[in-house]
């Protein structure tokens, strides 16, 4: 029996050159003569993986954010989680969890450039006192959920080729935080090249393309390509609880939310999303909007000022349903999107990307944005749902993102919110907390592990709660 012969480097180069020429990207081979054979082979691997048709289309359309369609847009009126029959929906959600129908899914493939952290963001020390990593916080929460509902709850983590190995090493070094390696699955997402303003693909070095992870929307393709959608379905898992790696207050497994997703009349169990009321017009979160029956998220950068600032009759923000990037997806819904060949649109963002100058070939370390990064966003799946449930939660309960090194959404603001939530839970258990009389700010630092309590109600049953928490105290529970 003969096996097909792998094409030689020269043959591969010829085919690549022809294809690149057709798309005006032939400059990618300009340093060919200077490369070793190994470097040539790597470069050809990268070139052969480029979705050139898609890139050309993305450049021609200038991306969906270039011209948002503002016709007939209405605000979304979310289901307020505090006002539903919590007992009923929690019972529904608990049954789904207990039935081993739920997996947790963290997207952790981002580059964390705003935070300025070179390591994978999930390794970032995030808690107020013990400085536990984000991964540890989620692992504790998932472990506690497994115990509470006697359920398997596998944990899927999306990484990128840029941080996959380091993420794996970190989790292994911490013995998978006690969850068991066989129940934690790293799934690598794809990449897309950065472009200059003229649409030319940028080289990172003479033998490599400037590639970035393809956005959290890359989750859809990554789950499919690595066989996870079919695997989940075959294991009876129809519910994917999706959250970002940068929010230590999120609840990876929330019975009430899962119950709403499955049993609320406004849901089709395809996709459900959590929002909080925007704190101000300027807050940088995407906003859920509606056109006819179709719901979608509009990026903050695409929303015109008049719309951002519009008020309703009661004086509140009209478009205030701020996405916190927490969703529950029906696995059959994601399978349907994939089988229908549903490609998520590519969004463009101008960013600083170190590269070789496409004209001169000299290395560039930009101080200003010089390149277009292309990414797809997971919330672009929402309009494809038959019905999309939107549920409003309380900010302090679930949203303390770490995006920036300082200022808004930084480790400092996140720590303060984590302490504040713990303080509120303790107060609900009758524990007085020292607060600033004029601002109401909690004057202590409190770190509450998900192992101790997953919610205020379960904290009530805990032994050894403090009698009171005084000013300046640092308490771990
Ligand atoms: P962000 O939009 O905050 O991007 O990601 P980022 O890459 O983490 O940070 P910056 O913009 O470089 O500062 C939101 C979530 O989506 C994940 C991130 O890991 C984070 O959990 N994400 C983002 C991916 O998993 N893959 C991507 O390609 C992009």
Tab-separated table of C-alpha atoms and ligand atoms in Angstrom:
chain	number	residue	atom	x	y	z
A	1	UNK	CA	0.000	0.000	0.000
A	2	UNK	CA	1.380	3.455	-0.825
A	3	UNK	CA	0.805	6.520	1.289
A	4	UNK	CA	0.271	9.933	-0.285
A	5	UNK	CA	3.574	11.772	-0.343
A	6	UNK	CA	3.727	15.013	1.620
A	7	UNK	CA	4.429	17.894	-0.772
A	8	UNK	CA	7.962	19.264	-0.650
A	9	UNK	CA	8.721	22.690	0.770
A	10	UNK	CA	9.130	24.041	-2.752
A	11	UNK	CA	5.766	22.690	-3.836
A	12	UNK	CA	4.095	24.130	-0.743
A	13	UNK	CA	5.790	27.462	-1.316
A	14	UNK	CA	4.563	27.532	-4.922
A	15	UNK	CA	0.974	26.864	-3.921
A	16	UNK	CA	1.145	29.402	-1.079
A	17	UNK	CA	2.658	32.068	-3.330
A	18	UNK	CA	-0.127	31.605	-5.872
A	19	UNK	CA	-2.835	31.825	-3.236
A	20	UNK	CA	-1.261	34.847	-1.523
A	21	UNK	CA	-0.864	36.620	-4.864
A	22	UNK	CA	-4.581	36.224	-5.538
A	23	UNK	CA	-5.340	38.073	-2.308
A	24	UNK	CA	-2.575	40.693	-2.501
A	25	UNK	CA	-0.684	39.148	0.445
A	26	UNK	CA	2.469	37.990	-1.362
A	27	UNK	CA	4.689	40.106	0.953
A	28	UNK	CA	4.397	37.338	3.577
A	29	UNK	CA	7.060	35.404	1.660
A	30	UNK	CA	9.474	38.290	1.190
A	31	UNK	CA	12.029	36.928	3.703
A	32	UNK	CA	11.834	33.338	2.434
A	33	UNK	CA	15.451	33.221	1.313
A	34	UNK	CA	16.689	34.103	4.799
A	35	UNK	CA	14.756	31.366	6.610
A	36	UNK	CA	15.902	27.918	7.696
A	37	UNK	CA	13.884	24.969	6.423
A	38	UNK	CA	12.245	24.567	9.824
A	39	UNK	CA	11.230	28.247	9.851
A	40	UNK	CA	9.960	27.942	6.270
A	41	UNK	CA	7.819	24.999	7.218
A	42	UNK	CA	6.373	26.887	10.219
A	43	UNK	CA	5.597	29.909	8.089
A	44	UNK	CA	3.875	27.744	5.479
A	45	UNK	CA	1.810	26.097	8.229
A	46	UNK	CA	0.629	29.554	9.279
A	47	UNK	CA	-0.055	30.688	5.716
A	48	UNK	CA	-1.970	27.522	4.869
A	49	UNK	CA	-4.196	28.125	7.901
A	50	UNK	CA	-5.130	31.678	6.885
A	51	UNK	CA	-8.815	32.190	6.023
A	52	UNK	CA	-7.949	34.601	3.202
A	53	UNK	CA	-11.469	34.732	1.724
A	54	UNK	CA	-12.916	35.609	5.115
A	55	UNK	CA	-10.288	38.289	5.729
A	56	UNK	CA	-10.926	39.845	2.353
A	57	UNK	CA	-14.634	39.897	3.082
A	58	UNK	CA	-14.067	41.426	6.543
A	59	UNK	CA	-11.964	44.193	4.984
A	60	UNK	CA	-14.474	44.837	2.215
A	61	UNK	CA	-17.396	45.097	4.620
A	62	UNK	CA	-15.340	47.072	7.099
A	63	UNK	CA	-16.901	44.967	9.853
A	64	UNK	CA	-20.371	45.055	11.374
A	65	UNK	CA	-19.387	47.819	13.796
A	66	UNK	CA	-18.617	50.280	11.030
A	67	UNK	CA	-22.238	51.222	10.472
A	68	UNK	CA	-24.593	50.050	13.195
A	69	UNK	CA	-28.140	49.810	11.954
A	70	UNK	CA	-30.116	51.992	14.342
A	71	UNK	CA	-33.571	51.582	12.821
A	72	UNK	CA	-36.409	50.412	15.088
A	73	UNK	CA	-34.154	49.661	18.037
A	74	UNK	CA	-35.933	49.285	21.342
A	75	UNK	CA	-34.659	48.702	24.863
A	76	UNK	CA	-34.792	45.215	26.325
A	77	UNK	CA	-36.835	44.773	29.497
A	78	UNK	CA	-35.069	41.978	31.369
A	79	UNK	CA	-36.576	39.525	33.790
A	80	UNK	CA	-35.498	40.806	37.195
A	81	UNK	CA	-34.004	37.850	39.062
A	82	UNK	CA	-34.914	39.330	42.453
A	83	UNK	CA	-38.585	39.376	41.532
A	84	UNK	CA	-39.180	35.916	40.089
A	85	UNK	CA	-40.447	32.908	42.020
A	86	UNK	CA	-36.926	31.981	43.079
A	87	UNK	CA	-37.915	28.815	44.888
A	88	UNK	CA	-39.637	27.411	41.815
A	89	UNK	CA	-36.909	28.257	39.314
A	90	UNK	CA	-34.115	27.179	41.666
A	91	UNK	CA	-35.818	23.833	42.037
A	92	UNK	CA	-35.985	23.518	38.238
A	93	UNK	CA	-32.329	24.514	37.870
A	94	UNK	CA	-31.205	22.202	40.655
A	95	UNK	CA	-32.891	19.267	38.927
A	96	UNK	CA	-30.999	20.050	35.709
A	97	UNK	CA	-27.683	20.283	37.593
A	98	UNK	CA	-28.338	17.119	39.607
A	99	UNK	CA	-29.198	15.332	36.367
A	100	UNK	CA	-25.583	15.895	35.195
A	101	UNK	CA	-26.795	18.053	32.335
A	102	UNK	CA	-24.517	21.047	33.020
A	103	UNK	CA	-20.889	21.861	32.169
A	104	UNK	CA	-19.056	25.016	33.225
A	105	UNK	CA	-17.245	26.880	30.462
A	106	UNK	CA	-14.646	29.610	31.043
A	107	UNK	CA	-13.259	31.624	28.163
A	108	UNK	CA	-9.656	32.343	29.087
A	109	UNK	CA	-7.917	32.776	25.755
A	110	UNK	CA	-7.660	36.579	25.848
A	111	UNK	CA	-4.378	38.452	25.963
A	112	UNK	CA	-5.164	40.685	28.956
A	113	UNK	CA	-3.249	43.564	27.402
A	114	UNK	CA	-5.093	46.252	29.363
A	115	UNK	CA	-4.196	44.571	32.648
A	116	UNK	CA	-0.606	44.296	31.460
A	117	UNK	CA	-0.247	40.766	32.795
A	118	UNK	CA	2.045	38.564	30.703
A	119	UNK	CA	0.844	35.321	32.273
A	120	UNK	CA	-2.612	33.876	31.445
A	121	UNK	CA	-5.206	36.085	33.149
A	122	UNK	CA	-6.675	33.140	35.022
A	123	UNK	CA	-3.449	32.949	37.030
A	124	UNK	CA	-3.840	36.564	38.202
A	125	UNK	CA	-4.083	36.986	42.009
A	126	UNK	CA	-7.604	38.337	42.387
A	127	UNK	CA	-8.966	37.971	45.911
A	128	UNK	CA	-8.694	40.749	48.509
A	129	UNK	CA	-6.595	39.058	51.200
A	130	UNK	CA	-5.311	35.622	50.222
A	131	UNK	CA	-4.644	36.728	46.643
A	132	UNK	CA	-6.069	33.533	45.180
A	133	UNK	CA	-5.902	33.272	41.428
A	134	UNK	CA	-9.027	33.627	39.303
A	135	UNK	CA	-8.720	29.950	38.340
A	136	UNK	CA	-8.632	28.971	42.019
A	137	UNK	CA	-11.769	30.999	42.788
A	138	UNK	CA	-13.698	29.333	39.948
A	139	UNK	CA	-12.358	25.892	40.860
A	140	UNK	CA	-13.548	26.357	44.454
A	141	UNK	CA	-16.943	27.429	43.206
A	142	UNK	CA	-17.277	24.509	40.797
A	143	UNK	CA	-16.059	22.095	43.487
A	144	UNK	CA	-18.643	23.460	45.918
A	145	UNK	CA	-21.374	23.147	43.268
A	146	UNK	CA	-20.370	19.524	42.580
A	147	UNK	CA	-20.710	18.776	46.289
A	148	UNK	CA	-23.973	20.680	46.728
A	149	UNK	CA	-25.788	19.015	43.843
A	150	UNK	CA	-23.856	15.711	43.816
A	151	UNK	CA	-23.134	16.357	40.164
A	152	UNK	CA	-20.196	15.788	37.807
A	153	UNK	CA	-20.042	19.314	36.298
A	154	UNK	CA	-17.040	19.097	33.957
A	155	UNK	CA	-15.076	22.327	33.603
A	156	UNK	CA	-14.124	23.404	30.076
A	157	UNK	CA	-11.567	26.192	29.758
A	158	UNK	CA	-10.867	27.863	26.431
A	159	UNK	CA	-7.238	28.854	25.996
A	160	UNK	CA	-5.379	30.269	22.997
A	161	UNK	CA	-2.207	29.003	21.324
A	162	UNK	CA	-0.472	31.902	23.090
A	163	UNK	CA	-1.354	30.833	26.651
A	164	UNK	CA	-2.399	27.176	26.389
A	165	UNK	CA	0.815	25.541	27.607
A	166	UNK	CA	1.255	27.967	30.493
A	167	UNK	CA	-2.371	27.551	31.581
A	168	UNK	CA	-1.959	23.774	31.610
A	169	UNK	CA	1.280	24.018	33.597
A	170	UNK	CA	-0.320	26.346	36.142
A	171	UNK	CA	-3.339	24.119	36.726
A	172	UNK	CA	-1.181	20.986	36.915
A	173	UNK	CA	1.202	22.684	39.369
A	174	UNK	CA	-1.824	23.342	41.610
A	175	UNK	CA	-3.088	19.800	41.152
A	176	UNK	CA	-6.131	21.094	39.261
A	177	UNK	CA	-7.240	22.724	42.517
A	178	UNK	CA	-8.566	19.407	43.733
A	179	UNK	CA	-11.109	18.987	40.926
A	180	UNK	CA	-9.341	16.056	39.266
A	181	UNK	CA	-7.478	16.471	35.989
A	182	UNK	CA	-9.889	14.182	34.124
A	183	UNK	CA	-12.762	16.603	34.772
A	184	UNK	CA	-10.982	19.785	33.623
A	185	UNK	CA	-10.572	20.207	29.867
A	186	UNK	CA	-8.496	22.819	28.076
A	187	UNK	CA	-9.711	23.650	24.580
A	188	UNK	CA	-7.504	25.752	22.323
A	189	UNK	CA	-9.159	28.433	20.238
A	190	UNK	CA	-8.060	29.576	16.792
A	191	UNK	CA	-6.192	32.682	15.715
A	192	UNK	CA	-6.553	35.403	13.118
A	193	UNK	CA	-3.854	37.644	11.700
A	194	UNK	CA	-3.508	41.343	12.458
A	195	UNK	CA	-3.723	43.637	9.437
A	196	UNK	CA	-2.438	47.077	8.589
A	197	UNK	CA	-4.951	49.759	7.639
A	198	UNK	CA	-4.694	48.741	3.992
A	199	UNK	CA	-5.669	45.160	4.808
A	200	UNK	CA	-2.171	43.678	4.482
A	201	UNK	CA	-1.427	40.848	6.879
A	202	UNK	CA	1.372	41.752	9.295
A	203	UNK	CA	4.461	39.689	10.002
A	204	UNK	CA	5.580	39.375	13.636
A	205	UNK	CA	9.032	38.314	12.461
A	206	UNK	CA	10.594	37.285	9.166
A	207	UNK	CA	9.209	33.787	9.550
A	208	UNK	CA	5.961	34.266	11.471
A	209	UNK	CA	2.652	36.062	11.084
A	210	UNK	CA	1.283	38.439	13.744
A	211	UNK	CA	-1.557	36.248	14.987
A	212	UNK	CA	-4.040	36.996	17.763
A	213	UNK	CA	-6.715	34.792	19.346
A	214	UNK	CA	-9.926	34.985	17.298
A	215	UNK	CA	-12.099	36.479	20.061
A	216	UNK	CA	-14.445	34.875	22.596
A	217	UNK	CA	-16.726	34.119	19.655
A	218	UNK	CA	-13.980	31.692	18.620
A	219	UNK	CA	-15.496	29.457	21.305
A	220	UNK	CA	-18.135	28.244	18.881
A	221	UNK	CA	-15.568	27.016	16.357
A	222	UNK	CA	-13.203	25.706	19.027
A	223	UNK	CA	-15.950	23.639	20.690
A	224	UNK	CA	-16.969	22.227	17.336
A	225	UNK	CA	-13.508	21.590	15.926
A	226	UNK	CA	-12.335	19.755	19.013
A	227	UNK	CA	-15.475	17.621	18.985
A	228	UNK	CA	-16.850	19.057	22.231
A	229	UNK	CA	-20.395	19.809	21.107
A	230	UNK	CA	-20.967	16.194	20.098
A	231	UNK	CA	-19.152	14.897	23.150
A	232	UNK	CA	-21.260	17.003	25.526
A	233	UNK	CA	-24.449	15.904	23.772
A	234	UNK	CA	-23.420	12.257	23.916
A	235	UNK	CA	-22.783	12.611	27.660
A	236	UNK	CA	-26.287	14.028	28.167
A	237	UNK	CA	-25.021	17.569	28.796
A	238	UNK	CA	-27.406	20.067	27.191
A	239	UNK	CA	-26.518	23.166	29.232
A	240	UNK	CA	-23.290	25.132	28.981
A	241	UNK	CA	-22.736	27.707	31.705
A	242	UNK	CA	-20.468	30.306	30.091
A	243	UNK	CA	-18.438	32.980	31.900
A	244	UNK	CA	-15.318	35.067	31.430
A	245	UNK	CA	-12.071	34.515	33.247
A	246	UNK	CA	-11.879	38.064	34.567
A	247	UNK	CA	-14.871	38.232	36.939
A	248	UNK	CA	-14.197	36.648	40.352
A	249	UNK	CA	-17.744	37.363	41.563
A	250	UNK	CA	-19.462	35.401	38.820
A	251	UNK	CA	-21.360	32.279	39.773
A	252	UNK	CA	-20.098	29.522	37.486
A	253	UNK	CA	-23.115	27.403	38.374
A	254	UNK	CA	-26.295	29.316	39.247
A	255	UNK	CA	-29.368	27.150	39.841
A	256	UNK	CA	-31.789	30.079	39.583
A	257	UNK	CA	-30.376	31.221	36.240
A	258	UNK	CA	-30.277	27.686	34.868
A	259	UNK	CA	-33.871	27.217	36.048
A	260	UNK	CA	-34.956	30.383	34.229
A	261	UNK	CA	-33.126	29.208	31.111
A	262	UNK	CA	-34.979	25.900	31.098
A	263	UNK	CA	-38.373	26.717	32.543
A	264	UNK	CA	-39.260	30.386	32.126
A	265	UNK	CA	-41.952	31.042	29.514
A	266	UNK	CA	-39.791	33.786	27.925
A	267	UNK	CA	-36.992	31.310	27.258
A	268	UNK	CA	-36.498	28.872	24.437
A	269	UNK	CA	-33.627	27.281	26.400
A	270	UNK	CA	-31.343	28.308	23.540
A	271	UNK	CA	-29.447	31.202	25.096
A	272	UNK	CA	-29.947	33.138	28.306
A	273	UNK	CA	-27.852	36.113	29.348
A	274	UNK	CA	-27.291	38.092	32.520
A	275	UNK	CA	-27.271	41.877	32.637
A	276	UNK	CA	-26.917	44.552	35.308
A	277	UNK	CA	-28.369	48.050	35.184
A	278	UNK	CA	-25.632	50.252	33.722
A	279	UNK	CA	-24.081	52.460	36.401
A	280	UNK	CA	-23.742	55.471	34.074
A	281	UNK	CA	-24.067	56.237	30.365
A	282	UNK	CA	-20.278	56.035	30.071
A	283	UNK	CA	-19.918	52.532	31.512
A	284	UNK	CA	-18.048	50.385	28.989
A	285	UNK	CA	-20.312	47.381	28.645
A	286	UNK	CA	-22.287	46.092	25.679
A	287	UNK	CA	-26.027	46.727	25.940
A	288	UNK	CA	-28.851	44.325	25.124
A	289	UNK	CA	-31.237	45.840	22.590
A	290	UNK	CA	-34.173	44.566	20.612
A	291	UNK	CA	-35.520	44.948	17.076
A	292	UNK	CA	-38.876	43.296	16.640
A	293	UNK	CA	-38.544	39.897	18.273
A	294	UNK	CA	-34.807	39.729	17.801
A	295	UNK	CA	-32.447	40.554	20.656
A	296	UNK	CA	-28.798	41.474	20.269
A	297	UNK	CA	-25.910	43.155	22.060
A	298	UNK	CA	-24.695	46.528	20.865
A	299	UNK	CA	-21.064	47.270	21.742
A	300	UNK	CA	-20.634	50.435	23.807
A	301	UNK	CA	-18.327	51.853	21.164
A	302	UNK	CA	-21.055	51.541	18.512
A	303	UNK	CA	-23.847	53.177	20.448
A	304	UNK	CA	-24.395	56.796	19.450
A	305	UNK	CA	-24.165	59.295	22.314
A	306	UNK	CA	-27.845	60.273	22.102
A	307	UNK	CA	-28.853	56.658	22.509
A	308	UNK	CA	-26.362	56.052	25.325
A	309	UNK	CA	-27.726	59.017	27.252
A	310	UNK	CA	-31.453	58.635	26.458
A	311	UNK	CA	-33.688	58.480	29.541
A	312	UNK	CA	-36.976	56.727	30.128
A	313	UNK	CA	-40.098	58.300	31.679
A	314	UNK	CA	-38.825	57.595	35.198
A	315	UNK	CA	-35.471	59.288	34.567
A	316	UNK	CA	-33.443	56.047	34.368
A	317	UNK	CA	-31.242	55.134	31.411
A	318	UNK	CA	-33.432	53.884	28.565
A	319	UNK	CA	-30.821	51.414	27.249
A	320	UNK	CA	-29.493	50.144	30.549
A	321	UNK	CA	-29.352	46.362	30.171
A	322	UNK	CA	-25.548	46.106	30.463
A	323	UNK	CA	-24.145	42.711	29.514
A	324	UNK	CA	-21.883	41.057	32.103
A	325	UNK	CA	-20.901	38.357	29.600
A	326	UNK	CA	-22.505	35.521	31.541
A	327	UNK	CA	-24.648	33.206	29.448
A	328	UNK	CA	-26.226	29.811	29.512
A	329	UNK	CA	-26.200	28.122	26.119
A	330	UNK	CA	-28.271	25.169	25.058
A	331	UNK	CA	-25.865	22.654	23.522
A	332	UNK	CA	-28.456	21.775	20.806
A	333	UNK	CA	-28.613	25.500	19.956
A	334	UNK	CA	-24.846	25.674	19.439
A	335	UNK	CA	-24.983	22.467	17.385
A	336	UNK	CA	-27.711	23.983	15.239
A	337	UNK	CA	-25.618	27.111	14.596
A	338	UNK	CA	-22.633	25.027	13.601
A	339	UNK	CA	-24.629	22.735	11.337
A	340	UNK	CA	-26.221	25.724	9.643
A	341	UNK	CA	-22.696	27.027	8.979
A	342	UNK	CA	-23.436	30.079	11.091
A	343	UNK	CA	-20.254	32.187	10.934
A	344	UNK	CA	-20.034	34.928	13.536
A	345	UNK	CA	-19.176	38.329	12.061
A	346	UNK	CA	-15.664	39.664	12.490
A	347	UNK	CA	-15.330	42.892	14.459
A	348	UNK	CA	-12.361	45.167	13.918
A	349	UNK	CA	-10.409	46.989	16.628
A	350	UNK	CA	-7.385	49.250	16.229
A	351	UNK	CA	-4.653	48.049	18.572
A	352	UNK	CA	-0.923	48.307	19.123
A	353	UNK	CA	0.663	45.259	17.514
A	354	UNK	CA	4.461	44.819	17.418
A	355	UNK	CA	5.338	43.729	13.885
A	356	UNK	CA	7.616	44.248	10.913
A	357	UNK	CA	6.877	47.371	8.939
A	358	UNK	CA	5.034	46.002	5.883
A	359	UNK	CA	6.853	48.442	3.571
A	360	UNK	CA	10.417	48.349	4.886
A	361	UNK	CA	10.513	45.119	6.885
A	362	UNK	CA	12.039	46.864	9.920
A	363	UNK	CA	10.757	45.907	13.381
A	364	UNK	CA	8.111	48.242	14.810
A	365	UNK	CA	7.208	48.632	18.484
A	366	UNK	CA	4.193	50.921	18.163
A	367	UNK	CA	3.276	53.559	20.734
A	368	UNK	CA	-0.044	54.236	19.010
A	369	UNK	CA	-2.553	51.769	17.514
A	370	UNK	CA	-1.092	50.638	14.198
A	371	UNK	CA	-3.028	47.521	13.325
A	372	UNK	CA	-6.479	46.048	12.935
A	373	UNK	CA	-7.240	43.036	15.093
A	374	UNK	CA	-10.174	40.910	14.002
A	375	UNK	CA	-12.299	39.095	16.564
A	376	UNK	CA	-15.676	37.432	16.736
A	377	UNK	CA	-17.901	37.887	19.783
A	378	UNK	CA	-19.927	35.160	21.453
A	379	UNK	CA	-22.932	37.435	21.944
A	380	UNK	CA	-23.405	37.526	18.170
A	381	UNK	CA	-25.011	34.110	18.598
A	382	UNK	CA	-27.945	35.732	20.439
A	383	UNK	CA	-29.909	36.978	17.394
A	384	UNK	CA	-29.914	33.445	15.980
A	385	UNK	CA	-31.900	32.129	18.942
A	386	UNK	CA	-35.622	31.511	18.600
A	387	UNK	CA	-36.040	33.450	21.841
A	388	UNK	CA	-33.268	34.852	24.012
A	389	UNK	CA	-33.910	35.276	27.715
A	390	UNK	CA	-32.285	38.280	29.397
A	391	UNK	CA	-32.136	38.283	33.207
A	392	UNK	CA	-31.140	41.235	35.362
A	393	UNK	CA	-29.044	40.523	38.426
A	394	UNK	CA	-27.586	42.756	41.133
A	395	UNK	CA	-24.167	44.156	40.318
A	396	UNK	CA	-22.555	43.559	43.697
A	397	UNK	CA	-23.729	39.948	43.668
A	398	UNK	CA	-22.073	38.976	40.391
A	399	UNK	CA	-19.932	41.570	38.650
A	400	UNK	CA	-16.438	42.692	39.675
A	401	UNK	CA	-14.370	42.445	36.494
A	402	UNK	CA	-10.605	42.885	36.363
A	403	UNK	CA	-9.800	44.546	33.052
A	404	UNK	CA	-7.366	47.383	33.763
A	405	UNK	CA	-4.250	47.706	35.939
A	406	UNK	CA	-5.634	50.803	37.679
A	407	UNK	CA	-8.850	52.857	37.748
A	408	UNK	CA	-12.217	51.384	36.758
A	409	UNK	CA	-12.519	47.591	36.620
A	410	UNK	CA	-9.116	47.075	38.201
A	411	UNK	CA	-7.834	44.660	40.890
A	412	UNK	CA	-8.547	47.397	43.488
A	413	UNK	CA	-12.199	47.963	42.465
A	414	UNK	CA	-12.744	44.215	42.153
A	415	UNK	CA	-11.340	43.551	45.656
A	416	UNK	CA	-13.571	46.256	47.131
A	417	UNK	CA	-16.631	44.687	45.483
A	418	UNK	CA	-15.652	41.199	46.656
A	419	UNK	CA	-15.402	42.520	50.232
A	420	UNK	CA	-18.684	44.365	49.836
A	421	UNK	CA	-20.562	41.277	48.709
A	422	UNK	CA	-19.163	39.282	51.620
A	423	UNK	CA	-20.157	42.119	53.971
A	424	UNK	CA	-23.719	42.138	52.646
A	425	UNK	CA	-24.018	38.353	53.014
A	426	UNK	CA	-22.750	38.586	56.609
A	427	UNK	CA	-25.215	41.378	57.368
A	428	UNK	CA	-28.002	39.164	56.097
A	429	UNK	CA	-26.825	36.633	58.661
A	430	UNK	CA	-27.164	39.287	61.375
A	431	UNK	CA	-23.439	40.177	61.626
A	432	UNK	CA	-22.896	43.950	62.035
A	433	UNK	CA	-20.225	45.390	59.720
A	434	UNK	CA	-18.288	48.631	60.277
A	435	UNK	CA	-19.261	51.082	57.558
A	436	UNK	CA	-18.368	54.670	56.797
A	437	UNK	CA	-21.378	56.622	58.095
A	438	UNK	CA	-21.379	59.083	55.184
A	439	UNK	CA	-20.651	56.799	52.213
A	440	UNK	CA	-21.823	53.458	53.584
A	441	UNK	CA	-18.541	51.931	52.400
A	442	UNK	CA	-17.477	48.731	54.140
A	443	UNK	CA	-14.451	49.577	56.325
A	444	UNK	CA	-13.103	46.048	56.587
A	445	UNK	CA	-11.604	43.619	54.093
A	446	UNK	CA	-13.513	40.356	53.943
A	447	UNK	CA	-12.654	37.381	51.793
A	448	UNK	CA	-15.291	34.712	51.562
A	449	UNK	CA	-14.413	31.462	49.815
A	450	UNK	CA	-17.041	29.793	47.617
A	451	UNK	CA	-16.170	26.673	49.621
A	452	UNK	CA	-17.630	28.350	52.705
A	453	UNK	CA	-20.788	29.558	50.986
A	454	UNK	CA	-22.051	29.820	47.424
A	455	UNK	CA	-24.714	32.361	48.392
A	456	UNK	CA	-26.032	34.381	51.319
A	457	UNK	CA	-28.575	31.708	52.224
A	458	UNK	CA	-25.940	28.993	52.608
A	459	UNK	CA	-23.746	31.315	54.714
A	460	UNK	CA	-26.520	31.373	57.321
A	461	UNK	CA	-25.876	27.749	58.148
A	462	UNK	CA	-22.122	28.226	58.682
A	463	UNK	CA	-20.500	27.763	62.047
A	464	UNK	CA	-17.898	30.251	63.304
A	465	UNK	CA	-19.298	33.408	61.756
A	466	UNK	CA	-17.778	36.483	63.406
A	467	UNK	CA	-19.950	38.289	65.989
A	468	UNK	CA	-19.185	41.598	64.318
A	469	UNK	CA	-16.631	42.996	61.855
A	470	UNK	CA	-14.851	46.161	62.949
A	471	UNK	CA	-13.057	48.936	61.088
A	472	UNK	CA	-9.723	47.894	59.559
A	473	UNK	CA	-10.249	44.187	60.207
A	474	UNK	CA	-9.152	41.640	57.612
A	475	UNK	CA	-11.242	38.521	57.758
A	476	UNK	CA	-11.114	35.336	55.725
A	477	UNK	CA	-13.989	32.899	55.826
B	1	LIG	P1	-11.604	40.902	26.812
B	1	LIG	O1	-12.454	41.469	25.777
B	1	LIG	O2	-11.592	41.601	28.123
B	1	LIG	O3	-10.141	40.769	26.229
B	1	LIG	O4	-11.997	39.391	27.019
B	1	LIG	P2	-8.777	40.319	26.887
B	1	LIG	O5	-7.982	39.773	25.753
B	1	LIG	O6	-8.951	39.424	28.074
B	1	LIG	O7	-8.142	41.653	27.431
B	1	LIG	P3	-7.522	42.889	26.605
B	1	LIG	O8	-8.635	43.420	25.737
B	1	LIG	O9	-6.359	42.365	25.830
B	1	LIG	O10	-7.125	43.840	27.696
B	1	LIG	C1	-13.165	39.023	27.680
B	1	LIG	C2	-13.087	37.533	27.960
B	1	LIG	O11	-13.003	36.807	26.750
B	1	LIG	C3	-11.848	35.984	26.755
B	1	LIG	C4	-10.902	36.626	27.758
B	1	LIG	O12	-9.964	35.686	28.236
B	1	LIG	C5	-11.890	37.111	28.806
B	1	LIG	O13	-12.294	36.053	29.636
B	1	LIG	N1	-11.288	35.951	25.399
B	1	LIG	C6	-11.079	37.107	24.725
B	1	LIG	C7	-10.958	34.749	24.856
B	1	LIG	O14	-11.142	33.680	25.488
B	1	LIG	N2	-10.432	34.722	23.605
B	1	LIG	C8	-10.217	35.844	22.889
B	1	LIG	O15	-9.747	35.743	21.749
B	1	LIG	C9	-10.559	37.061	23.462
